[in-house]
Coordinates of C-alpha atoms and ligand atoms in Angstrom, one line a residue:
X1332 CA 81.3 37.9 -57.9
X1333 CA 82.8 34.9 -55.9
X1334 CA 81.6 35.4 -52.5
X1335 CA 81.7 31.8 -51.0
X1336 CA 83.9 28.9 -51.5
X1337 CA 83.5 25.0 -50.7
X1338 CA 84.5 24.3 -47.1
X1339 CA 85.2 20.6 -48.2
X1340 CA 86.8 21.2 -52.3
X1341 CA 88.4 24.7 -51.8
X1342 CA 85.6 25.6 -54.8
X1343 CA 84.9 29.2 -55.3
X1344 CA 81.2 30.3 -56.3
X1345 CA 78.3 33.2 -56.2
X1346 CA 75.9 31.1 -54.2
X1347 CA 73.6 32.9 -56.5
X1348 CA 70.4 30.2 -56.0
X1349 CA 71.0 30.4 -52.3
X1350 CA 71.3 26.9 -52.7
X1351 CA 74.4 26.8 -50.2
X1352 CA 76.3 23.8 -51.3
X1353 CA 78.9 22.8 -53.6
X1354 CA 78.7 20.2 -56.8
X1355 CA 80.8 18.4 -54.6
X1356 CA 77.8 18.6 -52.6
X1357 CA 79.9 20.4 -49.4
X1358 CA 78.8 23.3 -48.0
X1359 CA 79.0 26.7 -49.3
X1360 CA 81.0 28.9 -46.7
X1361 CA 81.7 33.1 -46.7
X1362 CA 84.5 34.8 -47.8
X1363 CA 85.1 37.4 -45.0
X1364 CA 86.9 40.5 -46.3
X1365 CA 89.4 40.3 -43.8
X1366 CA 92.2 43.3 -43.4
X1367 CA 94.3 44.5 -41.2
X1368 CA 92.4 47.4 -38.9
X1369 CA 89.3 44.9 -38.8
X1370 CA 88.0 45.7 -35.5
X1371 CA 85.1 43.8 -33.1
X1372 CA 84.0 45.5 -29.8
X1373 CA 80.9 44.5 -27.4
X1374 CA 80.0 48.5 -27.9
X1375 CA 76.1 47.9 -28.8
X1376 CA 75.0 44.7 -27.8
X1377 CA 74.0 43.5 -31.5
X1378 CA 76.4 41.2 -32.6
X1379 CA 75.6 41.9 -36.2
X1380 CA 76.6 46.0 -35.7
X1381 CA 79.6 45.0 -33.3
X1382 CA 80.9 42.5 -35.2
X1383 CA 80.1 43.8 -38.8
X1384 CA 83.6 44.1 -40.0
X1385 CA 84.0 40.3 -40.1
X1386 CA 80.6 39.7 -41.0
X1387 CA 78.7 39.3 -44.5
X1388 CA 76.7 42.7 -46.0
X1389 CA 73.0 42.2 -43.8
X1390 CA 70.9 44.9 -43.2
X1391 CA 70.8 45.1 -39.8
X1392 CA 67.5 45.7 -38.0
X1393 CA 66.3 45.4 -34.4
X1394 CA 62.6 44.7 -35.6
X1395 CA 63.3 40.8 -36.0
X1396 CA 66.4 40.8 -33.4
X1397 CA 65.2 38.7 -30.3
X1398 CA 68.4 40.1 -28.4
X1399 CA 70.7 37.2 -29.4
X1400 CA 74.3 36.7 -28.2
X1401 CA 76.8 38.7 -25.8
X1402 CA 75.8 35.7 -23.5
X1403 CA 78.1 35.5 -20.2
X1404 CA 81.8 33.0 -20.1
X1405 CA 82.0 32.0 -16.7
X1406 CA 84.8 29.9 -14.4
X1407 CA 83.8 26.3 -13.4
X1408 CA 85.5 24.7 -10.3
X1409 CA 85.5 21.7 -9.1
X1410 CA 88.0 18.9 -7.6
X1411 CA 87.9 16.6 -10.9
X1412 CA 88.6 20.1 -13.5
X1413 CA 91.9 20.9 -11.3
X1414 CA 94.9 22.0 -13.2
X1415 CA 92.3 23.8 -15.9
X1416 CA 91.6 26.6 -16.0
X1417 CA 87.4 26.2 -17.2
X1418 CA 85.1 28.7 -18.5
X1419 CA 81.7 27.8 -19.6
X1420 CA 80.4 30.0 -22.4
X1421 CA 76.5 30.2 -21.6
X1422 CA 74.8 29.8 -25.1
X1423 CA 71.1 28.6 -22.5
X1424 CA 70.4 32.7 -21.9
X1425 CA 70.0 33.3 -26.1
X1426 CA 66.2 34.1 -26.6
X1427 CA 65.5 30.5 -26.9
X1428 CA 67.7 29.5 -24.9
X1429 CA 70.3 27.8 -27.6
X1430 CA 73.2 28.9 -29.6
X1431 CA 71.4 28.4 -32.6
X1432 CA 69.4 32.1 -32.5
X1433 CA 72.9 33.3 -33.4
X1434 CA 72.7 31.7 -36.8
X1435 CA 68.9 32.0 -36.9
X1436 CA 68.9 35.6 -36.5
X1437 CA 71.7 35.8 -39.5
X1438 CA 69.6 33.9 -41.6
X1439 CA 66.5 35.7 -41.0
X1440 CA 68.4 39.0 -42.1
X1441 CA 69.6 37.0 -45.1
X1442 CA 66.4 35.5 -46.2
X1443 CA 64.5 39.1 -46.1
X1444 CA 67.8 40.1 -48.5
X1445 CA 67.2 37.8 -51.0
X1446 CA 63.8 38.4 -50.9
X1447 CA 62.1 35.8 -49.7
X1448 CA 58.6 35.9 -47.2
X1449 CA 58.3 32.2 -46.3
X1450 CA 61.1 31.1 -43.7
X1451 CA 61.8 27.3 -42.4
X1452 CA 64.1 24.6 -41.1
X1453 CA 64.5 20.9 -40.7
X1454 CA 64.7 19.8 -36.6
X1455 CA 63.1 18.7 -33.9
X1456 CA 65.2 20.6 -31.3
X1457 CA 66.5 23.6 -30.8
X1458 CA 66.7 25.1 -34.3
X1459 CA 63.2 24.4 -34.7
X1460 CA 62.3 26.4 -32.2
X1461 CA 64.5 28.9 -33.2
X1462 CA 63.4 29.3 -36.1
X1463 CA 60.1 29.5 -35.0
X1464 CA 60.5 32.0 -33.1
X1465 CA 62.4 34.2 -35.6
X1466 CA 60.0 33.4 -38.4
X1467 CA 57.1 34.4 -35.7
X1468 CA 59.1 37.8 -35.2
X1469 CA 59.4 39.0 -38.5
X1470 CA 55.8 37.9 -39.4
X1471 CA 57.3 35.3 -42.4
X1472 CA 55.1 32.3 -43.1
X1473 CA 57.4 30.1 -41.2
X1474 CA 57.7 25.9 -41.8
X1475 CA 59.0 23.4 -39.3
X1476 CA 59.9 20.0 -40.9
X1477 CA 60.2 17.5 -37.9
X1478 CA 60.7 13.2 -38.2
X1479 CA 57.2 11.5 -38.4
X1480 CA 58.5 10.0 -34.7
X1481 CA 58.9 13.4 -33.0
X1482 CA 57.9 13.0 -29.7
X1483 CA 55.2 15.7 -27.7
X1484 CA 57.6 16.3 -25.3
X1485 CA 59.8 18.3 -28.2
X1486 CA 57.1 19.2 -30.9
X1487 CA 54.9 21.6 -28.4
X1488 CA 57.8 23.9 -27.9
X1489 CA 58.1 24.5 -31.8
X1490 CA 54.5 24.6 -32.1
X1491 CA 53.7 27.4 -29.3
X1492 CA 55.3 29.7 -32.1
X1493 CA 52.6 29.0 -34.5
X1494 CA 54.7 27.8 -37.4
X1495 CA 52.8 24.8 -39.9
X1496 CA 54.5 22.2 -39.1
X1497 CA 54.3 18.5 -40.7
X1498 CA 55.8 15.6 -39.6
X1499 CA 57.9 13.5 -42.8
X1500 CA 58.0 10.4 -43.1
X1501 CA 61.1 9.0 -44.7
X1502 CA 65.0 9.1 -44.7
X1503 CA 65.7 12.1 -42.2
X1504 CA 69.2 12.7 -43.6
X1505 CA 67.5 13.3 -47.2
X1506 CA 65.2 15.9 -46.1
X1507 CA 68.3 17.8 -45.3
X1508 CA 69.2 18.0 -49.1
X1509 CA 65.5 18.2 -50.3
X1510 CA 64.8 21.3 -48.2
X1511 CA 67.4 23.3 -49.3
X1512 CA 67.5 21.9 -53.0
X1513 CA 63.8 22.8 -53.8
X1514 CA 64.3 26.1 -51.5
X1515 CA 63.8 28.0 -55.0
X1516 CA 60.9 26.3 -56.3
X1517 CA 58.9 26.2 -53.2
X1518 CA 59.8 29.8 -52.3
X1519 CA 60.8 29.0 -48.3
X1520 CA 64.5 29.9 -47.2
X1521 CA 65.7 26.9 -45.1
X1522 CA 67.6 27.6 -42.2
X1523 CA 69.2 24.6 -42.0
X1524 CA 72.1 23.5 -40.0
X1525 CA 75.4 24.1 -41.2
X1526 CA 74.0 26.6 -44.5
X1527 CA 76.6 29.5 -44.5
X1528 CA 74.7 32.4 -42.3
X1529 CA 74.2 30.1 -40.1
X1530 CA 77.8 29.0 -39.3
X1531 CA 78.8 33.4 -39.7
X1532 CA 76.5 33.4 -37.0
X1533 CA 78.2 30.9 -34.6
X1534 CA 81.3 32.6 -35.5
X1535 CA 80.0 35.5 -33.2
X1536 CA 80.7 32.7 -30.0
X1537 CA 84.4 33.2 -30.9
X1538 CA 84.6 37.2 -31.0
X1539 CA 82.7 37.1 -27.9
X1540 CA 84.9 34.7 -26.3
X1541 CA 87.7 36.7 -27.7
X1542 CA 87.0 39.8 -26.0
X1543 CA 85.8 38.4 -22.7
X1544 CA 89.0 37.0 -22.2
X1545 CA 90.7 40.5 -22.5
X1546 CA 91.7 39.9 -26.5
X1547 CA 93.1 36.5 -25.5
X1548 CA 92.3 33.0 -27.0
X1549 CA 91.8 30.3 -24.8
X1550 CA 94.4 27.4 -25.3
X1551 CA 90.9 25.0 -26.4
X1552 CA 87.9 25.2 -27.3
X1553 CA 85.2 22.4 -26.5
X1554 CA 81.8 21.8 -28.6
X1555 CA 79.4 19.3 -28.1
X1556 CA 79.7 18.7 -32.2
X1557 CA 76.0 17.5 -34.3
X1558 CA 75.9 18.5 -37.5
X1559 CA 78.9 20.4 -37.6
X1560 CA 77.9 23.9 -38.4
X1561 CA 78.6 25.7 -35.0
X1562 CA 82.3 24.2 -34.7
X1563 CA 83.0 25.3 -38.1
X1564 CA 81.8 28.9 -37.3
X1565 CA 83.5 29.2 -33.8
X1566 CA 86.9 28.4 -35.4
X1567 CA 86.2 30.3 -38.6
X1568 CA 86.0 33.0 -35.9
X1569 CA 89.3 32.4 -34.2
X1570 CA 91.0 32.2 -37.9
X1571 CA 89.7 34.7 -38.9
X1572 CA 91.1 37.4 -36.1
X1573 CA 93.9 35.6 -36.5
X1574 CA 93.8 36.7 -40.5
X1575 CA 93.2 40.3 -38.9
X1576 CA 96.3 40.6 -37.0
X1577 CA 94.1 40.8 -33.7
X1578 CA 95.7 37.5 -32.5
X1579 CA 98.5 35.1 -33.2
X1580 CA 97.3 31.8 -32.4
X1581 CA 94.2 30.1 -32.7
X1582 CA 92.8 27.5 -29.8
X1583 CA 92.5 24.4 -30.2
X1584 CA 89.4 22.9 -31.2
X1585 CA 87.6 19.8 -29.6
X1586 CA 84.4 18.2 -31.1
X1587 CA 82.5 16.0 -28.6
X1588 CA 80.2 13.2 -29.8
X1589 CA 78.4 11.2 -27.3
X1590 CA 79.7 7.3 -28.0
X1591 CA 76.1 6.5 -29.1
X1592 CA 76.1 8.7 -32.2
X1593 CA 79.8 9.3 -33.1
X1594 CA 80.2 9.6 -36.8
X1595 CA 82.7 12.6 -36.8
X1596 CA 84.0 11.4 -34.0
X1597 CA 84.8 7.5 -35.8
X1598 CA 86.0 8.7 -38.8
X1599 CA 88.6 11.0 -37.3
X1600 CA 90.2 8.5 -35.2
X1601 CA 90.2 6.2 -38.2
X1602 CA 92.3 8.6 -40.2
X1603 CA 89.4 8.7 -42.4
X1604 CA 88.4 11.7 -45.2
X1605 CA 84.4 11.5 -44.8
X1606 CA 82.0 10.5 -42.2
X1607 CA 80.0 7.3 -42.4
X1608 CA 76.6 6.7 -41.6
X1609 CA 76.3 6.1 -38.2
X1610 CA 74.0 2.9 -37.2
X1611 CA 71.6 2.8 -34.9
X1612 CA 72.2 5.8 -32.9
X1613 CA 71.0 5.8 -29.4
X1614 CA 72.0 8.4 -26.6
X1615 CA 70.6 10.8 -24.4
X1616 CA 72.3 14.1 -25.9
X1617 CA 69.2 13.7 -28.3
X1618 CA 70.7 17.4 -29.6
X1619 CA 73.9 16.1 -31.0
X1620 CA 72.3 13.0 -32.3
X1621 CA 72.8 12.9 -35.7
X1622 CA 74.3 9.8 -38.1
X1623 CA 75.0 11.3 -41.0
X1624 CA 76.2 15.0 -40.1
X1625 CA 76.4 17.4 -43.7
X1626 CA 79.7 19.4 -42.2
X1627 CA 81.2 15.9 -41.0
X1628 CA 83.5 16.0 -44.1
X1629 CA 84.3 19.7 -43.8
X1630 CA 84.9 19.0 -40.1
X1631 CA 87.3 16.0 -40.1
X1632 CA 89.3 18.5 -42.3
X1633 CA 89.0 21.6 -40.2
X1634 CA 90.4 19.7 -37.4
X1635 CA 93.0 18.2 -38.9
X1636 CA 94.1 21.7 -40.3
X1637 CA 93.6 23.0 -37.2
X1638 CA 95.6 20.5 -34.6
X1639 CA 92.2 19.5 -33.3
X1640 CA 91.0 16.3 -32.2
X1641 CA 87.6 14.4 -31.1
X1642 CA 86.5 13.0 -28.2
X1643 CA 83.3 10.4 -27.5
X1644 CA 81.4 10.7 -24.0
X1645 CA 79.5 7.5 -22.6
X1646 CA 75.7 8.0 -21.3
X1647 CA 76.6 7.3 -18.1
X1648 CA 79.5 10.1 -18.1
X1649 CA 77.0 12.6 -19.7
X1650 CA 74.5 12.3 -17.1
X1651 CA 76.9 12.6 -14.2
X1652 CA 78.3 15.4 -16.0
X1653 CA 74.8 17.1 -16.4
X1654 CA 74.3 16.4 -12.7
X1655 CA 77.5 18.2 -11.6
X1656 CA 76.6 21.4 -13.6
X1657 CA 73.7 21.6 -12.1
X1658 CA 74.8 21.7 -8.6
X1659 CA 76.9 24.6 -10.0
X1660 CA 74.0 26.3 -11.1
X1661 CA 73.8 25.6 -14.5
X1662 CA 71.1 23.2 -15.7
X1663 CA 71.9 21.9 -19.6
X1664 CA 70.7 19.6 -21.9
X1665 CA 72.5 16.4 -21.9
X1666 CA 73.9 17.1 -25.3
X1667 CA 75.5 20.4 -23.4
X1668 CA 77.1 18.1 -20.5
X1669 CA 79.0 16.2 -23.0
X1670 CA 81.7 18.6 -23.0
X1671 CA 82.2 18.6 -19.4
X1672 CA 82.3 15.0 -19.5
X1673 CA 84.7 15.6 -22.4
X1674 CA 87.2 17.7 -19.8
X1675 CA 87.2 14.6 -17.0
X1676 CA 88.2 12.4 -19.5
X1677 CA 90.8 13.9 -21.3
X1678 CA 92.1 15.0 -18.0
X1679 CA 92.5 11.3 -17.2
X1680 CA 94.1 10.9 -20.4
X1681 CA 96.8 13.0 -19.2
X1682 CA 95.6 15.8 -21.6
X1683 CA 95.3 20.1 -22.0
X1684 CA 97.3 20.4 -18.1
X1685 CA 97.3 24.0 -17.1
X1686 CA 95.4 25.3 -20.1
X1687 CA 92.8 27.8 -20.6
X1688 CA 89.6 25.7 -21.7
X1689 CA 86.5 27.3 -22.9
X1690 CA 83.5 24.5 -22.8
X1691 CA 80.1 26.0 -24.8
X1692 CA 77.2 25.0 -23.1
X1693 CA 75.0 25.1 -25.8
X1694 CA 71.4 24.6 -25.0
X1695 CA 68.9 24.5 -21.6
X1696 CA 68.0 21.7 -19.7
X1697 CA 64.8 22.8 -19.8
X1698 CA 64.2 22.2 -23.5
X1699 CA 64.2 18.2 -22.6
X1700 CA 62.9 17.6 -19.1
X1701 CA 62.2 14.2 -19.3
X1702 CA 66.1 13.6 -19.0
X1703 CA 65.6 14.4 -15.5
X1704 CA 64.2 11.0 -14.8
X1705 CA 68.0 10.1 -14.6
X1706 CA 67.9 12.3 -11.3
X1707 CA 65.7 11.1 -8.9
X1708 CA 64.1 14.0 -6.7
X1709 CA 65.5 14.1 -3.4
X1710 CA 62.5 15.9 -1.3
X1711 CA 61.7 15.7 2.3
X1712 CA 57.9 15.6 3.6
X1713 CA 57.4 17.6 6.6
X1714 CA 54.6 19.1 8.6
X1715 CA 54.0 22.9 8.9
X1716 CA 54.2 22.0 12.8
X1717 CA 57.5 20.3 12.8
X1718 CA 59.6 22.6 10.7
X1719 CA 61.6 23.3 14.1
X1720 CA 63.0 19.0 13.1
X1721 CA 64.1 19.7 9.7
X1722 CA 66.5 22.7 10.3
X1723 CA 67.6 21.9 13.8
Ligands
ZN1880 ZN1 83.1 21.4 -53.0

């Protein structure tokens, strides 16, 4: 039974060894059973019971949920967004305070299908984590891959979840391909980035967004873009209300690199088909770091299909931008500030006037503190006696 078909080829296959990629070597992507009557609803809470009509055949069970999703979309003002119209969809209150438990959560419910009792991933960030923390809900032996460089900083937040995990030397980008390829043989579902549950899952941002807007779509759609997995899912989502009759446009979708590690980003502007490997990455948005991303391919062509376009963020921009949502109340990771950086500069481009623009703020600040050195404390010393001098 074809089920899945290459997001990059248009291939059609069973996905029957879990595998999750083509021969062409793209990735393997669902075939929603879309129809007209398909209905979503924020009745329950569970995205995988509201939202089951456009999502794949799981089990659901609240025994491994964490309580992922229905996470707030909430206006941003300020003097350099006016003319806009911005929401910031809040992916930093999921259970581990990313996007990615979406996606985890569907994987988790797909690896118990099929089977399987060992669970893992290949990150150092927020998936690992995630994963972590799913695996260490369900009770599956649970594996963490991470570079051999990984700082402490980032591997103590994985580890607090108990998984084993090992630090690999060798080609990072590889490991990717191993993982999943000897999945089978070594008996551990990877939950790796852009694998098919995992981009159903992010397609739950969209529905979400969907419905908080009062069944409307926003005019765009901005996504600090890594791997490529979560922009894939969040327009899959759009399209595929759209193939429900629930909407007649889809937004338009924006991928934001930081200029440091732009690979999708390059190729896009450069007319090019596939993504190159990007040299010697360097940026602060650690979590949307990556040179060689697996969905680059499939995303150049989803954006091209979809009117989209990219835009590349400098350091300096991304940390000014982290700054300013913070003095809204809304302290991100770096790689989360890209996208308002994203919205100043294509505002100064002359770009998206008077629109409707949904930015996904994808992870917590808290997951990498040490980007707060670029924000120097500002704290007075005073004395219990003079308190009277600092208010008056
Ligand atoms: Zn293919």
């Amino acid at each position: 039974m074809t089920e899945f078909v290459c997001a990059e080829c248009g291939r059609e296959s069973d996905n029957s060894s879990g595998f999750d990629r083509c021969v062409c070597g793209g990735p393997l992507e669902y075939l929603s059973l879309i129809r007209r009557g398909s209905r979503i609803s924020l009745d329950t809470g569970c995205l995988l019971i509201d939202f089951s009509d456009f999502l794949p055949p799981l089990r659901y069970d609240s025994s491994v949920s964490l309580g992922e999703g229905r996470t707030p979309l909430i206006s941003c003002e300020g003097p350099e967004l006016e003319g806009f119209k911005v929401l910031l969809k809040n992916e930093t209150v999921n259970p581990t305070w990313s996007f990615k438990d979406r996606g985890t959560y569907l994987t988790l419910l797909d690896a118990i299908k099929r089977g399987f009792s060992r669970f893992g991933t290949v990150s150092t960030g927020n998936m690992a984590a995630s994963v972590a923390a799913y695996g260490a809900r369900a009770g599956l032996d649970t594996s963490v891959l991470v570079s051999a460089d990984i700082p402490d900083e980032k591997i103590r937040p994985i580890t607090v979840y108990g998984p084993r995990v090992a630090r690999v030397k060798g080609d990072y980008s590889d490991l990717f391909y191993k993982s999943i390829g000897s999945a089978s043989s070594w008996g551990v579902y990877f939950s790796n980035s852009d694998v098919s549950m995992r981009v159903e899952g992010s397609k739950t941002i969209a529905f979400e967004i969907f419905l908080q807007l009062g069944e409307k779509v926003p005019d765009y759609v901005i996504v600090p873009t890594s791997s490529g997995g979560n922009i894939r899912g969040i327009e899959k989502g759009f399209r595929e209300l759209r193939e429900a009759r629930l909407t007649e446009r889809t937004p338009t979708m924006i991928a934001v690199q930081a200029s440091g590690c732009s690979p999708i980003h390059q190729a896009f502007q450069n007319g090019r088909e596939s993504v190159e490997r990007f040299h010697n990455p360097s940026t602060i948005a650690h979590a949307i770091e990556n040179p060689l991303p697996p969905s680059g391919n499939s995303v150049l062509k989803m954006l091209r299909r979809n009117g989209g376009t990219t835009i590349a963020v400098d350091e300096e921009d991304i940390i000014q931008a982290q700054q300013r949502l913070a003095l809204r109340g809304f302290f991100v990771q770096p790689a989360s500030a890209t996208s308002l950086a994203a919205i100043e500069k294509l505002k100064k481009l002359g770009s998206l006037n008077g629109s409707t623009v949904v930015s996904i703020l994808t992870g917590s600040g808290l997951k990498y503190p040490s980007a707060l050195d670029k924000h120097p404390a500002q704290v007075i010393d005073v004395s219990i006696d003079s308190l009277d001098s600092l208010f008056r």
